[in-house]
PDB file of C-alpha atoms in Angstrom:
ATOM      1  CA  MET A   1       0.000   0.000   0.000  1.00  0.00           C
ATOM      2  CA  THR A   2       1.322   3.415  -0.882  1.00  0.00           C
ATOM      3  CA  GLN A   3       0.693   6.798   0.661  1.00  0.00           C
ATOM      4  CA  LYS A   4       0.461   9.980  -1.401  1.00  0.00           C
ATOM      5  CA  ILE A   5       3.073  12.640  -0.623  1.00  0.00           C
ATOM      6  CA  GLU A   6       2.333  16.181  -1.786  1.00  0.00           C
ATOM      7  CA  THR A   7       5.278  18.257  -2.967  1.00  0.00           C
ATOM      8  CA  ARG A   8       3.469  21.594  -2.808  1.00  0.00           C
ATOM      9  CA  SER A   9       0.869  22.902  -0.404  1.00  0.00           C
ATOM     10  CA  ARG A  10      -1.230  24.407  -3.211  1.00  0.00           C
ATOM     11  CA  ARG A  11      -1.819  22.951  -6.649  1.00  0.00           C
ATOM     12  CA  ARG A  12      -3.173  24.895  -9.606  1.00  0.00           C
ATOM     13  CA  ARG A  13      -3.528  21.885 -11.857  1.00  0.00           C
ATOM     14  CA  ASP A  14      -2.453  18.287 -12.195  1.00  0.00           C
ATOM     15  CA  PRO A  15      -0.331  18.144 -15.366  1.00  0.00           C
ATOM     16  CA  ALA A  16       0.848  14.568 -14.872  1.00  0.00           C
ATOM     17  CA  ASP A  17      -2.710  13.225 -14.684  1.00  0.00           C
ATOM     18  CA  ALA A  18      -3.613  15.280 -17.769  1.00  0.00           C
ATOM     19  CA  ARG A  19      -0.878  13.479 -19.725  1.00  0.00           C
ATOM     20  CA  GLY A  20      -1.991  10.107 -18.447  1.00  0.00           C
ATOM     21  CA  LYS A  21       1.288   9.503 -16.616  1.00  0.00           C
ATOM     22  CA  PRO A  22       1.020   6.687 -14.061  1.00  0.00           C
ATOM     23  CA  PRO A  23       1.557   7.543 -10.374  1.00  0.00           C
ATOM     24  CA  SER A  24       5.212   7.957  -9.404  1.00  0.00           C
ATOM     25  CA  THR A  25       6.601   6.222  -6.331  1.00  0.00           C
ATOM     26  CA  PHE A  26       9.683   6.142  -4.151  1.00  0.00           C
ATOM     27  CA  THR A  27      10.728   3.947  -1.232  1.00  0.00           C
ATOM     28  CA  ALA A  28      11.867   5.154   2.180  1.00  0.00           C
ATOM     29  CA  PHE A  29      12.166   3.255   5.464  1.00  0.00           C
ATOM     30  CA  GLY A  30      11.128   0.143   3.605  1.00  0.00           C
ATOM     31  CA  LEU A  31       7.765   1.647   2.638  1.00  0.00           C
ATOM     32  CA  ALA A  32       6.538   2.736  -0.786  1.00  0.00           C
ATOM     33  CA  ALA A  33       5.117   6.236  -1.137  1.00  0.00           C
ATOM     34  CA  GLU A  34       3.177   7.714  -4.038  1.00  0.00           C
ATOM     35  CA  ALA A  35       4.285  11.183  -5.124  1.00  0.00           C
ATOM     36  CA  GLU A  36       1.721  13.733  -6.225  1.00  0.00           C
ATOM     37  CA  ALA A  37       2.196  15.099  -9.736  1.00  0.00           C
ATOM     38  CA  ILE A  38       4.150  18.352  -9.912  1.00  0.00           C
ATOM     39  CA  ASP A  39       3.645  21.438 -12.053  1.00  0.00           C
ATOM     40  CA  PRO A  40       5.543  21.922 -15.332  1.00  0.00           C
ATOM     41  CA  GLY A  41       8.758  23.889 -15.101  1.00  0.00           C
ATOM     42  CA  LEU A  42      12.147  23.611 -13.464  1.00  0.00           C
ATOM     43  CA  HIS A  43      12.464  22.195  -9.947  1.00  0.00           C
ATOM     44  CA  VAL A  44      15.873  22.922  -8.358  1.00  0.00           C
ATOM     45  CA  VAL A  45      16.424  20.086  -5.878  1.00  0.00           C
ATOM     46  CA  ALA A  46      19.022  19.953  -3.095  1.00  0.00           C
ATOM     47  CA  THR A  47      20.469  16.469  -2.530  1.00  0.00           C
ATOM     48  CA  PRO A  48      22.730  14.995   0.213  1.00  0.00           C
ATOM     49  CA  ILE A  49      26.364  16.096   0.413  1.00  0.00           C
ATOM     50  CA  GLY A  50      27.384  12.686   1.713  1.00  0.00           C
ATOM     51  CA  ASN A  51      24.887  10.986   3.984  1.00  0.00           C
ATOM     52  CA  LEU A  52      21.954   9.725   1.899  1.00  0.00           C
ATOM     53  CA  LYS A  53      19.654  10.013   4.920  1.00  0.00           C
ATOM     54  CA  ASP A  54      19.847  13.809   4.705  1.00  0.00           C
ATOM     55  CA  VAL A  55      17.509  13.990   1.693  1.00  0.00           C
ATOM     56  CA  SER A  56      14.048  15.433   2.362  1.00  0.00           C
ATOM     57  CA  PHE A  57      10.732  13.723   1.607  1.00  0.00           C
ATOM     58  CA  ARG A  58       9.822  16.656  -0.627  1.00  0.00           C
ATOM     59  CA  ALA A  59      13.019  16.184  -2.615  1.00  0.00           C
ATOM     60  CA  LEU A  60      12.328  12.458  -3.061  1.00  0.00           C
ATOM     61  CA  ALA A  61       8.741  13.119  -4.119  1.00  0.00           C
ATOM     62  CA  THR A  62       9.891  15.752  -6.621  1.00  0.00           C
ATOM     63  CA  LEU A  63      12.574  13.492  -8.119  1.00  0.00           C
ATOM     64  CA  ALA A  64      10.056  10.677  -8.421  1.00  0.00           C
ATOM     65  CA  ALA A  65       7.333  12.837  -9.995  1.00  0.00           C
ATOM     66  CA  ALA A  66       9.568  14.675 -12.485  1.00  0.00           C
ATOM     67  CA  ASP A  67       9.620  13.707 -16.152  1.00  0.00           C
ATOM     68  CA  ALA A  68      13.431  13.738 -16.055  1.00  0.00           C
ATOM     69  CA  VAL A  69      16.249  14.504 -13.634  1.00  0.00           C
ATOM     70  CA  LEU A  70      18.977  16.772 -15.002  1.00  0.00           C
ATOM     71  CA  ALA A  71      22.180  15.611 -13.301  1.00  0.00           C
ATOM     72  CA  GLU A  72      25.710  16.970 -13.211  1.00  0.00           C
ATOM     73  CA  ASP A  73      27.021  13.388 -13.208  1.00  0.00           C
ATOM     74  CA  THR A  74      24.374  10.757 -13.941  1.00  0.00           C
ATOM     75  CA  ARG A  75      26.450   8.048 -12.239  1.00  0.00           C
ATOM     76  CA  VAL A  76      26.421   9.922  -8.941  1.00  0.00           C
ATOM     77  CA  THR A  77      22.719  10.760  -9.074  1.00  0.00           C
ATOM     78  CA  ARG A  78      21.791   7.229 -10.155  1.00  0.00           C
ATOM     79  CA  THR A  79      23.127   5.957  -6.819  1.00  0.00           C
ATOM     80  CA  LEU A  80      20.734   8.269  -4.951  1.00  0.00           C
ATOM     81  CA  LEU A  81      17.743   7.374  -7.120  1.00  0.00           C
ATOM     82  CA  MET A  82      18.374   3.644  -6.881  1.00  0.00           C
ATOM     83  CA  HIS A  83      18.709   3.871  -3.098  1.00  0.00           C
ATOM     84  CA  TYR A  84      15.179   5.271  -2.882  1.00  0.00           C
ATOM     85  CA  GLY A  85      13.628   3.192  -5.651  1.00  0.00           C
ATOM     86  CA  ILE A  86      13.168   6.117  -8.057  1.00  0.00           C
ATOM     87  CA  THR A  87      13.074   5.259 -11.767  1.00  0.00           C
ATOM     88  CA  THR A  88      12.862   8.749 -13.290  1.00  0.00           C
ATOM     89  CA  PRO A  89      15.045   9.016 -16.452  1.00  0.00           C
ATOM     90  CA  LEU A  90      18.367  10.806 -16.056  1.00  0.00           C
ATOM     91  CA  VAL A  91      19.697  13.447 -18.448  1.00  0.00           C
ATOM     92  CA  ALA A  92      23.246  14.834 -18.237  1.00  0.00           C
ATOM     93  CA  TYR A  93      23.431  18.573 -17.596  1.00  0.00           C
ATOM     94  CA  HIS A  94      26.812  19.970 -16.535  1.00  0.00           C
ATOM     95  CA  GLU A  95      29.162  22.918 -16.954  1.00  0.00           C
ATOM     96  CA  HIS A  96      29.957  21.917 -20.540  1.00  0.00           C
ATOM     97  CA  SER A  97      26.300  21.757 -21.636  1.00  0.00           C
ATOM     98  CA  ASN A  98      25.769  24.378 -24.337  1.00  0.00           C
ATOM     99  CA  ALA A  99      22.917  26.631 -25.381  1.00  0.00           C
ATOM    100  CA  ALA A 100      21.458  23.942 -27.636  1.00  0.00           C
ATOM    101  CA  VAL A 101      21.040  21.625 -24.659  1.00  0.00           C
ATOM    102  CA  ARG A 102      19.307  24.363 -22.680  1.00  0.00           C
ATOM    103  CA  GLU A 103      17.015  25.088 -25.598  1.00  0.00           C
ATOM    104  CA  ARG A 104      15.923  21.444 -25.661  1.00  0.00           C
ATOM    105  CA  MET A 105      15.232  21.519 -21.913  1.00  0.00           C
ATOM    106  CA  ILE A 106      13.236  24.733 -22.261  1.00  0.00           C
ATOM    107  CA  ALA A 107      11.222  23.208 -25.096  1.00  0.00           C
ATOM    108  CA  ARG A 108      10.395  20.174 -22.973  1.00  0.00           C
ATOM    109  CA  MET A 109       9.148  22.359 -20.142  1.00  0.00           C
ATOM    110  CA  GLN A 110       7.150  24.541 -22.528  1.00  0.00           C
ATOM    111  CA  ALA A 111       5.503  21.327 -23.746  1.00  0.00           C
ATOM    112  CA  GLY A 112       4.310  20.691 -20.194  1.00  0.00           C
ATOM    113  CA  GLU A 113       7.085  18.636 -18.650  1.00  0.00           C
ATOM    114  CA  ALA A 114       8.482  19.003 -15.136  1.00  0.00           C
ATOM    115  CA  LEU A 115      12.273  18.743 -14.941  1.00  0.00           C
ATOM    116  CA  ALA A 116      14.287  18.353 -11.730  1.00  0.00           C
ATOM    117  CA  LEU A 117      17.773  19.874 -11.628  1.00  0.00           C
ATOM    118  CA  VAL A 118      20.343  18.402  -9.213  1.00  0.00           C
ATOM    119  CA  SER A 119      24.092  18.707  -8.682  1.00  0.00           C
ATOM    120  CA  ASP A 120      26.432  15.924  -7.573  1.00  0.00           C
ATOM    121  CA  ALA A 121      25.892  16.974  -3.968  1.00  0.00           C
ATOM    122  CA  GLY A 122      24.179  19.741  -2.041  1.00  0.00           C
ATOM    123  CA  THR A 123      22.234  22.676  -3.410  1.00  0.00           C
ATOM    124  CA  PRO A 124      22.495  23.259  -7.181  1.00  0.00           C
ATOM    125  CA  LEU A 125      24.062  26.490  -8.480  1.00  0.00           C
ATOM    126  CA  VAL A 126      26.304  26.905  -5.381  1.00  0.00           C
ATOM    127  CA  SER A 127      29.703  26.401  -7.073  1.00  0.00           C
ATOM    128  CA  ASP A 128      27.890  24.041  -9.440  1.00  0.00           C
ATOM    129  CA  PRO A 129      26.416  24.411 -12.948  1.00  0.00           C
ATOM    130  CA  GLY A 130      22.801  25.390 -13.400  1.00  0.00           C
ATOM    131  CA  PHE A 131      22.634  29.190 -13.337  1.00  0.00           C
ATOM    132  CA  LYS A 132      22.265  29.548 -17.100  1.00  0.00           C
ATOM    133  CA  LEU A 133      19.411  27.030 -17.198  1.00  0.00           C
ATOM    134  CA  VAL A 134      17.580  28.759 -14.347  1.00  0.00           C
ATOM    135  CA  GLN A 135      18.101  32.092 -16.083  1.00  0.00           C
ATOM    136  CA  ALA A 136      16.813  30.693 -19.399  1.00  0.00           C
ATOM    137  CA  ALA A 137      13.744  29.211 -17.697  1.00  0.00           C
ATOM    138  CA  ILE A 138      12.914  32.549 -16.070  1.00  0.00           C
ATOM    139  CA  GLU A 139      13.361  34.410 -19.363  1.00  0.00           C
ATOM    140  CA  ALA A 140      11.012  31.907 -21.026  1.00  0.00           C
ATOM    141  CA  GLY A 141       8.360  32.616 -18.401  1.00  0.00           C
ATOM    142  CA  LEU A 142       8.600  29.136 -16.897  1.00  0.00           C
ATOM    143  CA  SER A 143       8.135  28.305 -13.238  1.00  0.00           C
ATOM    144  CA  VAL A 144      11.315  27.767 -11.178  1.00  0.00           C
ATOM    145  CA  THR A 145      10.658  25.984  -7.884  1.00  0.00           C
ATOM    146  CA  PRO A 146      13.420  25.599  -5.245  1.00  0.00           C
ATOM    147  CA  ILE A 147      13.409  22.431  -3.128  1.00  0.00           C
ATOM    148  CA  PRO A 148      15.731  23.366  -0.228  1.00  0.00           C
ATOM    149  CA  GLY A 149      17.977  20.970   1.617  1.00  0.00           C
ATOM    150  CA  PRO A 150      21.626  20.080   2.300  1.00  0.00           C
ATOM    151  CA  SER A 151      24.400  22.599   1.669  1.00  0.00           C
ATOM    152  CA  ALA A 152      28.106  22.159   2.352  1.00  0.00           C
ATOM    153  CA  VAL A 153      28.387  25.909   2.975  1.00  0.00           C
ATOM    154  CA  MET A 154      25.789  25.994   5.745  1.00  0.00           C
ATOM    155  CA  THR A 155      26.857  22.665   7.229  1.00  0.00           C
ATOM    156  CA  ALA A 156      30.464  23.841   7.567  1.00  0.00           C
ATOM    157  CA  ILE A 157      29.763  27.288   8.952  1.00  0.00           C
ATOM    158  CA  VAL A 158      27.442  26.130  11.742  1.00  0.00           C
ATOM    159  CA  ALA A 159      30.083  23.670  12.998  1.00  0.00           C
ATOM    160  CA  ALA A 160      33.158  25.898  12.660  1.00  0.00           C
ATOM    161  CA  GLY A 161      32.634  27.819  15.885  1.00  0.00           C
ATOM    162  CA  LEU A 162      33.020  31.163  14.110  1.00  0.00           C
ATOM    163  CA  PRO A 163      30.487  34.024  13.829  1.00  0.00           C
ATOM    164  CA  THR A 164      27.553  33.283  11.525  1.00  0.00           C
ATOM    165  CA  ASP A 165      25.744  36.630  11.650  1.00  0.00           C
ATOM    166  CA  ARG A 166      27.593  37.799   8.535  1.00  0.00           C
ATOM    167  CA  PHE A 167      29.525  35.642   6.102  1.00  0.00           C
ATOM    168  CA  PHE A 168      30.774  35.699   2.520  1.00  0.00           C
ATOM    169  CA  PHE A 169      30.911  32.617   0.288  1.00  0.00           C
ATOM    170  CA  GLU A 170      33.817  32.789  -2.141  1.00  0.00           C
ATOM    171  CA  GLY A 171      33.844  29.289  -3.634  1.00  0.00           C
ATOM    172  CA  PHE A 172      37.198  28.190  -5.034  1.00  0.00           C
ATOM    173  CA  LEU A 173      40.202  30.504  -4.968  1.00  0.00           C
ATOM    174  CA  PRO A 174      42.526  30.726  -8.015  1.00  0.00           C
ATOM    175  CA  ALA A 175      44.802  27.709  -8.417  1.00  0.00           C
ATOM    176  CA  LYS A 176      48.025  29.710  -8.838  1.00  0.00           C
ATOM    177  CA  SER A 177      49.628  31.243  -5.765  1.00  0.00           C
ATOM    178  CA  GLY A 178      50.044  34.767  -7.150  1.00  0.00           C
ATOM    179  CA  ALA A 179      46.424  35.122  -8.198  1.00  0.00           C
ATOM    180  CA  ARG A 180      45.280  33.422  -5.022  1.00  0.00           C
ATOM    181  CA  ARG A 181      47.194  35.890  -2.835  1.00  0.00           C
ATOM    182  CA  ASN A 182      45.755  38.834  -4.754  1.00  0.00           C
ATOM    183  CA  ARG A 183      42.250  37.510  -4.193  1.00  0.00           C
ATOM    184  CA  LEU A 184      42.943  36.904  -0.506  1.00  0.00           C
ATOM    185  CA  GLU A 185      44.081  40.529  -0.166  1.00  0.00           C
ATOM    186  CA  THR A 186      40.652  41.616  -1.376  1.00  0.00           C
ATOM    187  CA  LEU A 187      38.768  39.094   0.741  1.00  0.00           C
ATOM    188  CA  GLY A 188      40.671  40.206   3.822  1.00  0.00           C
ATOM    189  CA  GLN A 189      38.775  43.504   3.786  1.00  0.00           C
ATOM    190  CA  ILE A 190      35.345  41.853   4.005  1.00  0.00           C
ATOM    191  CA  PRO A 191      33.830  42.368   7.495  1.00  0.00           C
ATOM    192  CA  GLY A 192      32.533  38.835   7.927  1.00  0.00           C
ATOM    193  CA  THR A 193      33.403  35.155   8.096  1.00  0.00           C
ATOM    194  CA  LEU A 194      34.792  33.761   4.841  1.00  0.00           C
ATOM    195  CA  VAL A 195      33.649  30.388   3.470  1.00  0.00           C
ATOM    196  CA  LEU A 196      35.829  28.776   0.798  1.00  0.00           C
ATOM    197  CA  PHE A 197      35.886  25.525  -1.131  1.00  0.00           C
ATOM    198  CA  GLU A 198      39.301  24.047  -1.872  1.00  0.00           C
ATOM    199  CA  SER A 199      40.700  21.032  -3.682  1.00  0.00           C
ATOM    200  CA  PRO A 200      42.396  18.763  -1.122  1.00  0.00           C
ATOM    201  CA  HIS A 201      45.704  18.658  -3.025  1.00  0.00           C
ATOM    202  CA  ARG A 202      45.905  22.480  -2.924  1.00  0.00           C
ATOM    203  CA  LEU A 203      44.868  22.864   0.721  1.00  0.00           C
ATOM    204  CA  PRO A 204      48.373  23.043   2.316  1.00  0.00           C
ATOM    205  CA  GLU A 205      49.629  25.778  -0.014  1.00  0.00           C
ATOM    206  CA  MET A 206      46.331  27.657   0.128  1.00  0.00           C
ATOM    207  CA  LEU A 207      46.443  27.751   3.946  1.00  0.00           C
ATOM    208  CA  ALA A 208      50.066  28.904   3.830  1.00  0.00           C
ATOM    209  CA  ASP A 209      49.129  31.763   1.500  1.00  0.00           C
ATOM    210  CA  ALA A 210      46.113  32.670   3.647  1.00  0.00           C
ATOM    211  CA  ALA A 211      48.225  32.717   6.820  1.00  0.00           C
ATOM    212  CA  GLU A 212      50.748  35.041   5.209  1.00  0.00           C
ATOM    213  CA  VAL A 213      48.224  37.372   3.581  1.00  0.00           C
ATOM    214  CA  LEU A 214      45.495  37.453   6.250  1.00  0.00           C
ATOM    215  CA  GLY A 215      47.678  36.846   9.312  1.00  0.00           C
ATOM    216  CA  SER A 216      48.612  33.608  11.036  1.00  0.00           C
ATOM    217  CA  ALA A 217      46.569  34.455  14.152  1.00  0.00           C
ATOM    218  CA  ARG A 218      43.297  34.758  12.247  1.00  0.00           C
ATOM    219  CA  PRO A 219      40.847  32.084  13.507  1.00  0.00           C
ATOM    220  CA  ALA A 220      39.883  29.392  11.023  1.00  0.00           C
ATOM    221  CA  ALA A 221      38.558  25.862  10.596  1.00  0.00           C
ATOM    222  CA  VAL A 222      38.934  23.132   7.992  1.00  0.00           C
ATOM    223  CA  ALA A 223      35.907  20.862   7.516  1.00  0.00           C
ATOM    224  CA  ARG A 224      36.516  17.644   5.609  1.00  0.00           C
ATOM    225  CA  GLU A 225      34.109  14.946   4.392  1.00  0.00           C
ATOM    226  CA  LEU A 226      31.082  16.592   6.007  1.00  0.00           C
ATOM    227  CA  THR A 227      28.230  14.177   6.918  1.00  0.00           C
ATOM    228  CA  LYS A 228      30.342  11.220   5.785  1.00  0.00           C
ATOM    229  CA  LEU A 229      31.957   8.431   7.803  1.00  0.00           C
ATOM    230  CA  TYR A 230      35.304  10.208   8.214  1.00  0.00           C
ATOM    231  CA  GLU A 231      33.956  13.698   8.869  1.00  0.00           C
ATOM    232  CA  THR A 232      36.675  15.853  10.427  1.00  0.00           C
ATOM    233  CA  ILE A 233      36.560  19.471  11.601  1.00  0.00           C
ATOM    234  CA  ARG A 234      39.837  21.059  12.690  1.00  0.00           C
ATOM    235  CA  ARG A 235      39.683  24.412  14.418  1.00  0.00           C
ATOM    236  CA  GLY A 236      42.488  26.806  15.289  1.00  0.00           C
ATOM    237  CA  ASN A 237      44.053  29.680  13.403  1.00  0.00           C
ATOM    238  CA  LEU A 238      45.509  29.985   9.928  1.00  0.00           C
ATOM    239  CA  GLY A 239      49.051  29.601  11.201  1.00  0.00           C
ATOM    240  CA  SER A 240      48.437  26.392  13.136  1.00  0.00           C
ATOM    241  CA  LEU A 241      46.284  24.854  10.405  1.00  0.00           C
ATOM    242  CA  ALA A 242      48.857  25.744   7.725  1.00  0.00           C
ATOM    243  CA  ALA A 243      51.590  24.133   9.812  1.00  0.00           C
ATOM    244  CA  THR A 244      49.489  21.016  10.414  1.00  0.00           C
ATOM    245  CA  TYR A 245      48.710  20.384   6.766  1.00  0.00           C
ATOM    246  CA  ALA A 246      52.246  21.312   5.686  1.00  0.00           C
ATOM    247  CA  GLU A 247      53.455  18.492   7.920  1.00  0.00           C
ATOM    248  CA  GLU A 248      50.693  15.963   7.165  1.00  0.00           C
ATOM    249  CA  GLY A 249      50.281  16.734   3.487  1.00  0.00           C
ATOM    250  CA  ALA A 250      47.092  16.998   1.474  1.00  0.00           C
ATOM    251  CA  PRO A 251      44.031  15.302   2.975  1.00  0.00           C
ATOM    252  CA  LYS A 252      41.492  13.185   1.118  1.00  0.00           C
ATOM    253  CA  GLY A 253      37.887  14.100   0.414  1.00  0.00           C
ATOM    254  CA  GLU A 254      35.842  17.260   0.010  1.00  0.00           C
ATOM    255  CA  VAL A 255      37.084  20.321   1.918  1.00  0.00           C
ATOM    256  CA  VAL A 256      35.482  23.539   3.159  1.00  0.00           C
ATOM    257  CA  VAL A 257      37.627  26.254   4.775  1.00  0.00           C
ATOM    258  CA  ILE A 258      36.092  28.813   7.126  1.00  0.00           C
ATOM    259  CA  ILE A 259      38.053  31.920   8.115  1.00  0.00           C
ATOM    260  CA  GLY A 260      36.999  34.361  10.826  1.00  0.00           C
ATOM    261  CA  THR A 261      37.336  38.123  10.645  1.00  0.00           C
ATOM    262  CA  HIS A 262      40.518  39.985  11.520  1.00  0.00           C
ATOM    263  CA  ASP A 263      38.710  41.521  14.512  1.00  0.00           C
ATOM    264  CA  GLU A 264      38.603  38.099  16.169  1.00  0.00           C
ATOM    265  CA  ALA A 265      42.350  37.555  15.866  1.00  0.00           C
ATOM    266  CA  PRO A 266      44.419  38.738  18.829  1.00  0.00           C
ATOM    267  CA  ALA A 267      46.570  41.757  18.156  1.00  0.00           C
ATOM    268  CA  GLU A 268      49.949  40.793  16.726  1.00  0.00           C
ATOM    269  CA  ALA A 269      51.847  42.556  19.506  1.00  0.00           C
ATOM    270  CA  GLU A 270      49.823  40.720  22.140  1.00  0.00           C
ATOM    271  CA  THR A 271      50.452  37.416  20.382  1.00  0.00           C
ATOM    272  CA  ASP A 272      54.206  38.008  20.169  1.00  0.00           C
ATOM    273  CA  ALA A 273      54.351  39.016  23.820  1.00  0.00           C
ATOM    274  CA  GLY A 274      52.456  35.908  24.860  1.00  0.00           C
ATOM    275  CA  ILE A 275      54.776  33.656  22.835  1.00  0.00           C
ATOM    276  CA  ASP A 276      57.868  35.339  24.285  1.00  0.00           C
ATOM    277  CA  ALA A 277      56.584  34.904  27.827  1.00  0.00           C
ATOM    278  CA  ALA A 278      55.777  31.235  27.264  1.00  0.00           C
ATOM    279  CA  LEU A 279      59.153  30.634  25.605  1.00  0.00           C
ATOM    280  CA  THR A 280      61.056  32.343  28.401  1.00  0.00           C
ATOM    281  CA  THR A 281      59.502  29.948  30.902  1.00  0.00           C
ATOM    282  CA  ALA A 282      59.971  26.889  28.679  1.00  0.00           C
ATOM    283  CA  LEU A 283      63.607  27.700  27.851  1.00  0.00           C
ATOM    284  CA  GLY A 284      64.402  27.628  31.561  1.00  0.00           C
ATOM    285  CA  ARG A 285      63.532  23.926  31.615  1.00  0.00           C
ATOM    286  CA  HIS A 286      63.941  22.603  28.077  1.00  0.00           C
ATOM    287  CA  SER A 287      66.148  22.770  25.016  1.00  0.00           C
ATOM    288  CA  ILE A 288      65.345  25.284  22.299  1.00  0.00           C
ATOM    289  CA  LYS A 289      63.848  22.563  20.136  1.00  0.00           C
ATOM    290  CA  ASP A 290      61.632  21.107  22.885  1.00  0.00           C
ATOM    291  CA  ALA A 291      60.627  24.540  24.173  1.00  0.00           C
ATOM    292  CA  ALA A 292      59.520  25.598  20.673  1.00  0.00           C
ATOM    293  CA  THR A 293      57.502  22.394  20.255  1.00  0.00           C
ATOM    294  CA  LEU A 294      55.727  22.836  23.606  1.00  0.00           C
ATOM    295  CA  VAL A 295      54.888  26.511  23.057  1.00  0.00           C
ATOM    296  CA  ALA A 296      53.707  25.887  19.483  1.00  0.00           C
ATOM    297  CA  GLU A 297      51.283  23.265  20.783  1.00  0.00           C
ATOM    298  CA  GLU A 298      50.071  25.573  23.571  1.00  0.00           C
ATOM    299  CA  THR A 299      49.567  28.665  21.425  1.00  0.00           C
ATOM    300  CA  GLY A 300      48.522  27.091  18.119  1.00  0.00           C
ATOM    301  CA  GLN A 301      51.241  29.022  16.300  1.00  0.00           C
ATOM    302  CA  PRO A 302      53.323  27.410  13.533  1.00  0.00           C
ATOM    303  CA  ARG A 303      56.305  25.571  15.033  1.00  0.00           C
ATOM    304  CA  ARG A 304      58.754  27.141  12.597  1.00  0.00           C
ATOM    305  CA  VAL A 305      57.638  30.620  13.707  1.00  0.00           C
ATOM    306  CA  VAL A 306      57.933  29.753  17.398  1.00  0.00           C
ATOM    307  CA  TYR A 307      61.307  28.038  16.839  1.00  0.00           C
ATOM    308  CA  ALA A 308      62.695  31.124  15.116  1.00  0.00           C
ATOM    309  CA  ARG A 309      61.509  33.248  18.037  1.00  0.00           C
ATOM    310  CA  ALA A 310      63.066  30.798  20.521  1.00  0.00           C
ATOM    311  CA  LEU A 311      66.419  31.085  18.737  1.00  0.00           C
ATOM    312  CA  ALA A 312      66.235  34.869  18.872  1.00  0.00           C
ATOM    313  CA  LEU A 313      65.461  34.829  22.619  1.00  0.00           C
ATOM    314  CA  ALA A 314      68.268  32.354  23.303  1.00  0.00           C
ATOM    315  CA  ARG A 315      70.795  34.507  21.413  1.00  0.00           C
ATOM    316  CA  ARG A 316      69.635  37.620  23.274  1.00  0.00           C
ATOM    317  CA  ASP A 317      70.083  35.911  26.638  1.00  0.00           C
ATOM    318  CA  ASP A 318      73.571  34.681  25.645  1.00  0.00           C
ATOM    319  CA  ALA A 319      74.665  38.150  24.530  1.00  0.00           C
TER     320      ALA A 319
END
């Protein structure tokens, strides 16, 4: 026995029934559910960023009721559809899809079809293709319906421990260091938390550039594999995180970097004074090398920075 699941609170008409389309179903918690027909147009559907349980019932009902699902990578989306027993046809739509492809999608919707747009993970159009299709649908006078849900941006920022009242999503920084530093200079003036995506193999050098341009004391967090089995969130400051990943190397999986504002970072003079005081105490009991290691762990500052300061203090005391 199936239960009908409505995807919208108000319905103007029932286009699927008018075309004689059989009821669409999906399976969740071992039970089959019948999805109500949806209106013609484009339905922008958020899908899980890792954990398949994060999908909403409305998203499942929309994917089941659509005439086709436009997917960034059909192999990725097929896994989601199969998991929930959805048999809606898949059509590839990605960053390389041209105007001719969009024209065909627009024509299908103008003929009365309902198309669901998804990305590989999360909310479509957020650092993913889809903007041009949404824009074309609006220009054609077609309905565009958002189906909200998972987002790597929001998931990362609420767990970072940094202010959320004002934030700026940058997406991916330039791959080359020079261009990346120039962009970071501009971003450093924004009075809010920064949210960045980064390729794991570029993370160590990106953090090193950010620490140098924005200041090593600036608070930050690195969120990796959010909602997945090996989810990891490291918090500290740009200096400590840069040092950690310089030593460990590039991580695996999807990465989101969150950087706090410069107002949250302690003043540089205060930081230097605190390091000097801690080193003075540690040098009375330990070697330069061990003292630098201990103070770096206590303060979260890069070990190489603390070690250089320890050498300078030791030379001054010997003079």
